[in-house]
XYZ file of C-alpha atoms in Angstrom:
376
model
C 79.542 130.211 -50.517
C 82.103 127.730 -51.749
C 83.618 127.280 -55.220
C 85.247 124.032 -56.309
C 87.216 124.107 -59.553
C 86.857 120.656 -61.089
C 88.722 120.971 -64.377
C 90.461 123.526 -66.604
C 90.723 122.956 -70.343
C 94.270 122.228 -71.529
C 93.903 124.400 -74.663
C 92.234 127.444 -73.090
C 91.121 128.969 -69.799
C 87.690 127.300 -69.988
C 86.713 125.856 -66.602
C 84.134 123.558 -65.038
C 83.279 124.002 -61.388
C 80.693 123.904 -58.613
C 79.349 126.809 -56.567
C 77.680 125.774 -53.321
C 75.291 128.149 -51.542
C 72.801 127.646 -48.730
C 70.050 127.472 -51.372
C 71.715 124.873 -53.534
C 74.592 123.988 -55.845
C 75.319 125.610 -59.209
C 77.260 123.858 -61.965
C 79.558 126.223 -63.861
C 79.739 127.583 -66.454
C 76.203 128.792 -65.819
C 73.705 131.195 -67.340
C 71.351 133.036 -64.970
C 67.891 134.010 -66.270
C 67.142 137.644 -65.461
C 64.216 138.139 -63.102
C 64.469 141.909 -62.768
C 61.451 142.397 -60.500
C 61.573 138.932 -58.964
C 59.973 137.468 -62.079
C 61.500 136.114 -65.280
C 59.154 137.708 -67.792
C 56.503 135.361 -69.268
C 57.894 132.329 -67.407
C 56.403 130.417 -64.446
C 58.611 129.157 -61.624
C 57.878 125.506 -62.447
C 58.918 126.171 -66.073
C 62.180 127.687 -64.844
C 62.877 124.523 -62.886
C 61.452 121.775 -65.075
C 61.736 123.018 -68.676
C 64.561 125.547 -68.535
C 66.412 123.821 -65.684
C 67.642 127.088 -64.213
C 69.947 126.695 -61.231
C 70.053 130.378 -60.196
C 68.173 133.519 -61.203
C 69.036 137.196 -61.008
C 67.083 140.044 -59.415
C 67.709 143.769 -59.713
C 68.347 145.876 -56.625
C 67.190 149.165 -58.164
C 63.868 147.799 -59.395
C 63.093 145.686 -56.313
C 63.949 148.633 -54.050
C 61.307 150.721 -55.848
C 58.747 147.925 -56.297
C 57.555 146.110 -54.241
C 59.826 147.955 -51.799
C 61.971 146.861 -48.881
C 59.197 146.777 -46.268
C 57.204 144.257 -48.310
C 60.259 142.082 -49.008
C 61.316 142.082 -45.352
C 57.837 141.245 -44.125
C 57.708 138.391 -46.640
C 61.014 137.033 -45.340
C 63.096 137.968 -48.396
C 62.765 137.492 -52.125
C 62.976 133.679 -51.979
C 59.791 133.497 -49.927
C 58.143 136.387 -51.758
C 58.433 134.827 -55.225
C 58.596 131.141 -54.247
C 62.032 130.468 -55.756
C 63.931 128.104 -53.450
C 67.197 127.973 -55.419
C 70.033 130.547 -55.368
C 69.442 134.191 -56.298
C 71.989 136.828 -57.331
C 71.244 140.555 -57.182
C 73.162 143.184 -59.089
C 73.762 146.414 -57.194
C 71.537 148.671 -59.279
C 74.546 150.671 -60.419
C 73.941 150.083 -64.116
C 70.285 151.110 -63.805
C 71.090 154.242 -61.795
C 73.762 155.388 -64.199
C 71.553 154.729 -67.209
C 69.292 157.451 -65.806
C 71.734 160.072 -67.102
C 69.169 162.886 -67.020
C 67.805 161.978 -63.604
C 70.831 161.297 -61.416
C 73.719 163.103 -59.756
C 76.992 161.430 -58.854
C 78.855 162.407 -55.662
C 81.518 160.928 -53.431
C 78.750 159.934 -51.041
C 76.868 157.973 -53.675
C 74.343 158.479 -56.454
C 71.227 160.627 -56.147
C 68.562 159.640 -58.649
C 64.904 160.078 -59.424
C 62.625 157.078 -59.764
C 61.561 156.255 -63.295
C 58.149 155.407 -61.816
C 57.090 158.573 -59.998
C 60.059 160.959 -60.047
C 60.731 160.596 -56.302
C 64.291 161.302 -55.170
C 66.568 158.590 -53.718
C 70.192 158.038 -52.737
C 72.226 154.862 -53.270
C 75.496 154.605 -51.352
C 77.960 151.713 -51.147
C 76.663 151.033 -47.650
C 72.919 151.222 -48.153
C 73.137 149.114 -51.309
C 74.616 146.378 -49.098
C 71.712 146.862 -46.684
C 69.157 146.751 -49.507
C 70.594 143.479 -50.805
C 70.609 142.110 -47.261
C 66.880 142.838 -47.127
C 66.219 141.354 -50.563
C 68.053 138.279 -49.305
C 70.090 137.291 -52.348
C 72.669 134.542 -51.940
C 75.161 136.541 -54.018
C 75.250 140.335 -53.772
C 77.240 142.884 -55.757
C 79.303 145.953 -54.924
C 77.926 149.370 -55.900
C 79.879 150.721 -58.854
C 79.748 153.194 -61.694
C 79.402 151.703 -65.147
C 80.888 154.125 -67.710
C 79.909 153.790 -71.370
C 82.156 151.677 -73.576
C 83.100 154.788 -75.540
C 84.198 156.807 -72.490
C 87.402 158.822 -72.837
C 90.383 157.737 -70.761
C 90.196 160.634 -68.301
C 86.571 159.939 -67.457
C 87.166 156.176 -67.241
C 90.084 156.691 -64.835
C 88.128 158.991 -62.520
C 85.147 156.652 -62.657
C 87.290 153.659 -61.729
C 88.926 155.488 -58.828
C 85.475 156.328 -57.459
C 84.314 152.726 -57.944
C 87.331 151.434 -56.001
C 86.723 153.878 -53.150
C 83.105 152.777 -53.085
C 84.258 149.153 -53.093
C 86.254 149.686 -49.904
C 83.215 151.172 -48.182
C 80.838 148.469 -49.413
C 83.261 145.654 -48.552
C 83.787 146.990 -45.027
C 80.065 147.425 -44.456
C 79.289 143.939 -45.754
C 81.805 142.430 -43.336
C 80.375 144.444 -40.447
C 76.774 143.320 -41.019
C 74.799 140.085 -41.066
C 72.031 138.677 -43.229
C 68.440 138.801 -42.021
C 67.022 135.403 -42.847
C 69.363 132.819 -41.337
C 71.505 131.896 -44.354
C 74.835 133.108 -45.674
C 75.256 135.783 -48.301
C 78.300 136.521 -50.473
C 79.635 139.792 -51.862
C 81.272 140.152 -55.272
C 83.423 143.185 -56.151
C 83.157 144.410 -59.756
C 86.102 145.053 -62.088
C 85.582 148.215 -64.149
C 88.027 150.193 -66.308
C 86.245 150.561 -69.633
C 88.397 149.446 -72.622
C 91.747 150.571 -71.183
C 94.159 147.716 -70.326
C 96.008 149.582 -67.570
C 92.743 150.497 -65.836
C 91.408 146.961 -66.103
C 94.647 145.576 -64.640
C 94.557 148.094 -61.809
C 90.954 147.201 -61.026
C 91.512 143.440 -61.237
C 94.518 143.617 -58.909
C 92.615 145.748 -56.410
C 89.597 143.450 -56.510
C 91.677 140.272 -56.228
C 93.272 141.532 -53.009
C 89.882 141.592 -51.276
C 89.668 137.797 -51.213
C 85.912 137.877 -51.826
C 83.885 134.726 -52.502
C 83.790 135.613 -56.197
C 84.453 138.477 -58.574
C 82.539 140.178 -61.364
C 83.578 141.848 -64.610
C 81.370 144.827 -65.410
C 81.214 147.597 -67.957
C 81.381 145.413 -71.062
C 78.870 145.007 -73.895
C 77.990 148.681 -73.348
C 78.987 150.042 -76.740
C 82.585 148.928 -77.172
C 83.704 146.733 -80.119
C 83.374 142.994 -79.497
C 87.097 142.363 -79.934
C 87.772 144.939 -77.190
C 85.390 143.118 -74.878
C 87.260 139.853 -75.403
C 90.601 141.606 -74.896
C 89.442 143.068 -71.570
C 88.180 139.663 -70.387
C 91.565 138.104 -71.157
C 93.442 140.856 -69.311
C 91.218 140.644 -66.241
C 91.234 136.846 -66.024
C 95.023 136.785 -66.083
C 94.791 138.489 -62.683
C 91.579 137.370 -60.946
C 92.142 134.329 -58.702
C 91.509 130.955 -60.304
C 89.934 129.526 -57.139
C 86.997 131.969 -57.189
C 84.124 132.173 -59.696
C 84.188 134.936 -62.320
C 80.934 136.574 -63.351
C 80.669 138.512 -66.640
C 77.756 140.896 -66.175
C 75.111 141.437 -68.840
C 76.656 139.361 -71.657
C 75.304 138.356 -74.129
C 74.803 136.418 -77.387
C 75.467 132.664 -77.533
C 78.737 133.393 -79.372
C 79.742 135.967 -76.719
C 79.157 133.393 -73.998
C 81.223 130.697 -75.698
C 84.094 133.119 -76.326
C 84.004 134.249 -72.703
C 83.941 130.668 -71.418
C 87.091 130.020 -73.449
C 88.659 132.992 -71.647
C 87.824 131.696 -68.165
C 84.412 133.128 -67.274
C 82.080 131.025 -65.109
C 78.815 132.969 -64.743
C 76.616 134.943 -67.138
C 73.343 136.831 -67.248
C 71.580 138.737 -70.014
C 68.054 139.855 -70.912
C 68.635 138.884 -74.547
C 67.002 135.422 -74.560
C 63.762 136.708 -73.043
C 63.672 140.191 -74.583
C 64.506 138.963 -78.071
C 62.193 136.009 -77.617
C 59.250 138.278 -76.822
C 59.970 140.040 -80.105
C 60.005 136.851 -82.166
C 63.735 136.016 -82.300
C 64.649 132.444 -81.436
C 68.135 131.099 -80.759
C 68.746 127.503 -81.820
C 71.616 125.054 -82.251
C 71.572 125.739 -85.978
C 71.124 129.488 -86.033
C 68.830 132.436 -85.366
C 65.193 132.438 -86.466
C 62.874 135.428 -86.921
C 59.525 133.829 -86.278
C 57.625 136.638 -88.005
C 59.150 135.716 -91.372
C 56.660 134.366 -93.904
C 58.976 131.430 -94.673
C 57.759 129.712 -91.489
C 54.052 130.058 -92.338
C 53.732 126.469 -93.609
C 56.754 124.921 -91.887
C 55.174 122.320 -89.620
C 58.464 120.936 -88.324
C 59.371 121.422 -84.640
C 60.829 124.764 -83.567
C 64.137 122.980 -83.017
C 64.919 119.934 -85.127
C 66.098 118.028 -82.074
C 64.580 120.357 -79.521
C 63.545 117.559 -77.185
C 67.177 117.346 -76.145
C 66.756 120.461 -74.028
C 63.129 121.576 -74.027
C 60.048 119.410 -74.528
C 57.743 121.203 -76.951
C 55.208 119.982 -79.466
C 54.842 123.361 -81.143
C 55.675 123.806 -84.821
C 57.354 126.780 -86.441
C 54.172 127.543 -88.354
C 52.107 127.574 -85.171
C 54.553 129.830 -83.330
C 54.642 132.245 -86.274
C 50.823 132.280 -86.260
C 50.851 133.189 -82.561
C 53.279 136.067 -83.104
C 51.423 137.429 -86.128
C 48.175 137.180 -84.156
C 49.797 138.892 -81.133
C 48.890 136.018 -78.848
C 50.563 136.163 -75.444
C 51.417 132.462 -75.674
C 53.947 133.329 -78.393
C 56.056 135.300 -75.926
C 55.865 132.533 -73.352
C 56.897 129.773 -75.776
C 59.757 131.850 -77.215
C 61.055 132.876 -73.785
C 61.056 129.308 -72.494
C 62.722 128.061 -75.666
C 65.487 130.676 -75.637
C 66.269 130.269 -71.954
C 66.300 126.477 -72.287
C 68.707 126.831 -75.203
C 71.044 129.118 -73.225
C 71.034 126.698 -70.289
C 71.631 123.785 -72.643
C 74.534 125.672 -74.262
C 76.430 126.264 -71.015
C 75.691 122.737 -69.784
C 77.017 121.279 -73.022
C 80.073 123.564 -72.811
C 80.680 122.207 -69.317
C 80.453 118.623 -70.568
C 82.884 119.332 -73.390
C 85.343 120.963 -70.962
C 85.240 117.933 -68.671
C 85.731 115.583 -71.640
C 88.584 117.616 -73.132
C 86.789 118.553 -76.365
C 85.838 122.158 -75.701
C 87.870 124.041 -78.338
C 86.821 122.047 -81.441
C 83.238 121.876 -80.171
C 83.163 125.630 -79.498
C 84.489 126.449 -82.971
C 81.760 124.357 -84.577
C 79.032 125.755 -82.319
C 79.918 129.389 -83.018
C 79.638 128.754 -86.747
C 76.191 127.241 -86.173
C 74.650 129.612 -83.639
C 75.580 132.771 -85.571
C 73.771 131.743 -88.777
C 70.580 133.477 -89.829
C 67.972 130.896 -90.785
């Protein structure tokens, strides 16, 4: 993988760049639709490419390991061939999912024992076998196995958790460099900066991670219960340390406003289930604010979902029609809303990139945050 930094904003840390992988090039900043089980919920592959214009999608190691399982993925030739997606794929390590199973997992120096949420069967994730699992899945970008403490964790717990994560990083990094991919193309490995909301721990983690010289670096453990201003503070602290010539990936974040604030602070890559999950529940994100499509106010509003929606997704559907679909519990409602929200997120980061390159990012971002946070 190669990262080319094209331009940095003169008034902030906002950056525009290019990531090149063996499955294609990614323009940054970028948003990655979440395809947990190898599928972005309610969205076809051709819609991802043509309507949403996704450049990379994300898969989840924990879920893909359980279903369809490694033997199926290996026999298929990896996730790209299994699901028909020929562009880049990133997999997270499964750490967040494992540690969210607080009643069904046990943490040790060796790794994390956990029980499947599907059938209760017992499994072990280690820094080494998580590398192997991601090798088998075949993602272009793979992640280190880490512990993700809650945003409200006390300092003592956060410190011990970080120390364990850094020891696991050494083991995962060494194993990655001692192994090869299975399908004839290159894979990259991103360490993850943890440290909860404590500046000294975040600095320690960022310095340790930066020394690895990996192809890129991730910032984890944010948007997990901490105040928003703390999240932004941690991003600023970490990005003062992480190398400028490598992409920075903020994991699991977030709202359109969160993304714009993080871009200003030097983040390049994002993923979040919000556009699809909220979309399936009737919440639409637009250039002019947030819409609850179940509200009666849309019942006779025959204007397009987005006033100038054709600029990023071609749809002939009206607000009244989409509300009708949701009220009637038609599956098409979830599909339309998911495509719309993902197309909006991809439009937002593409437009941010254009504004960075043209030198207008800060005034544009200020105006956009005022617009996208309104309730319509």
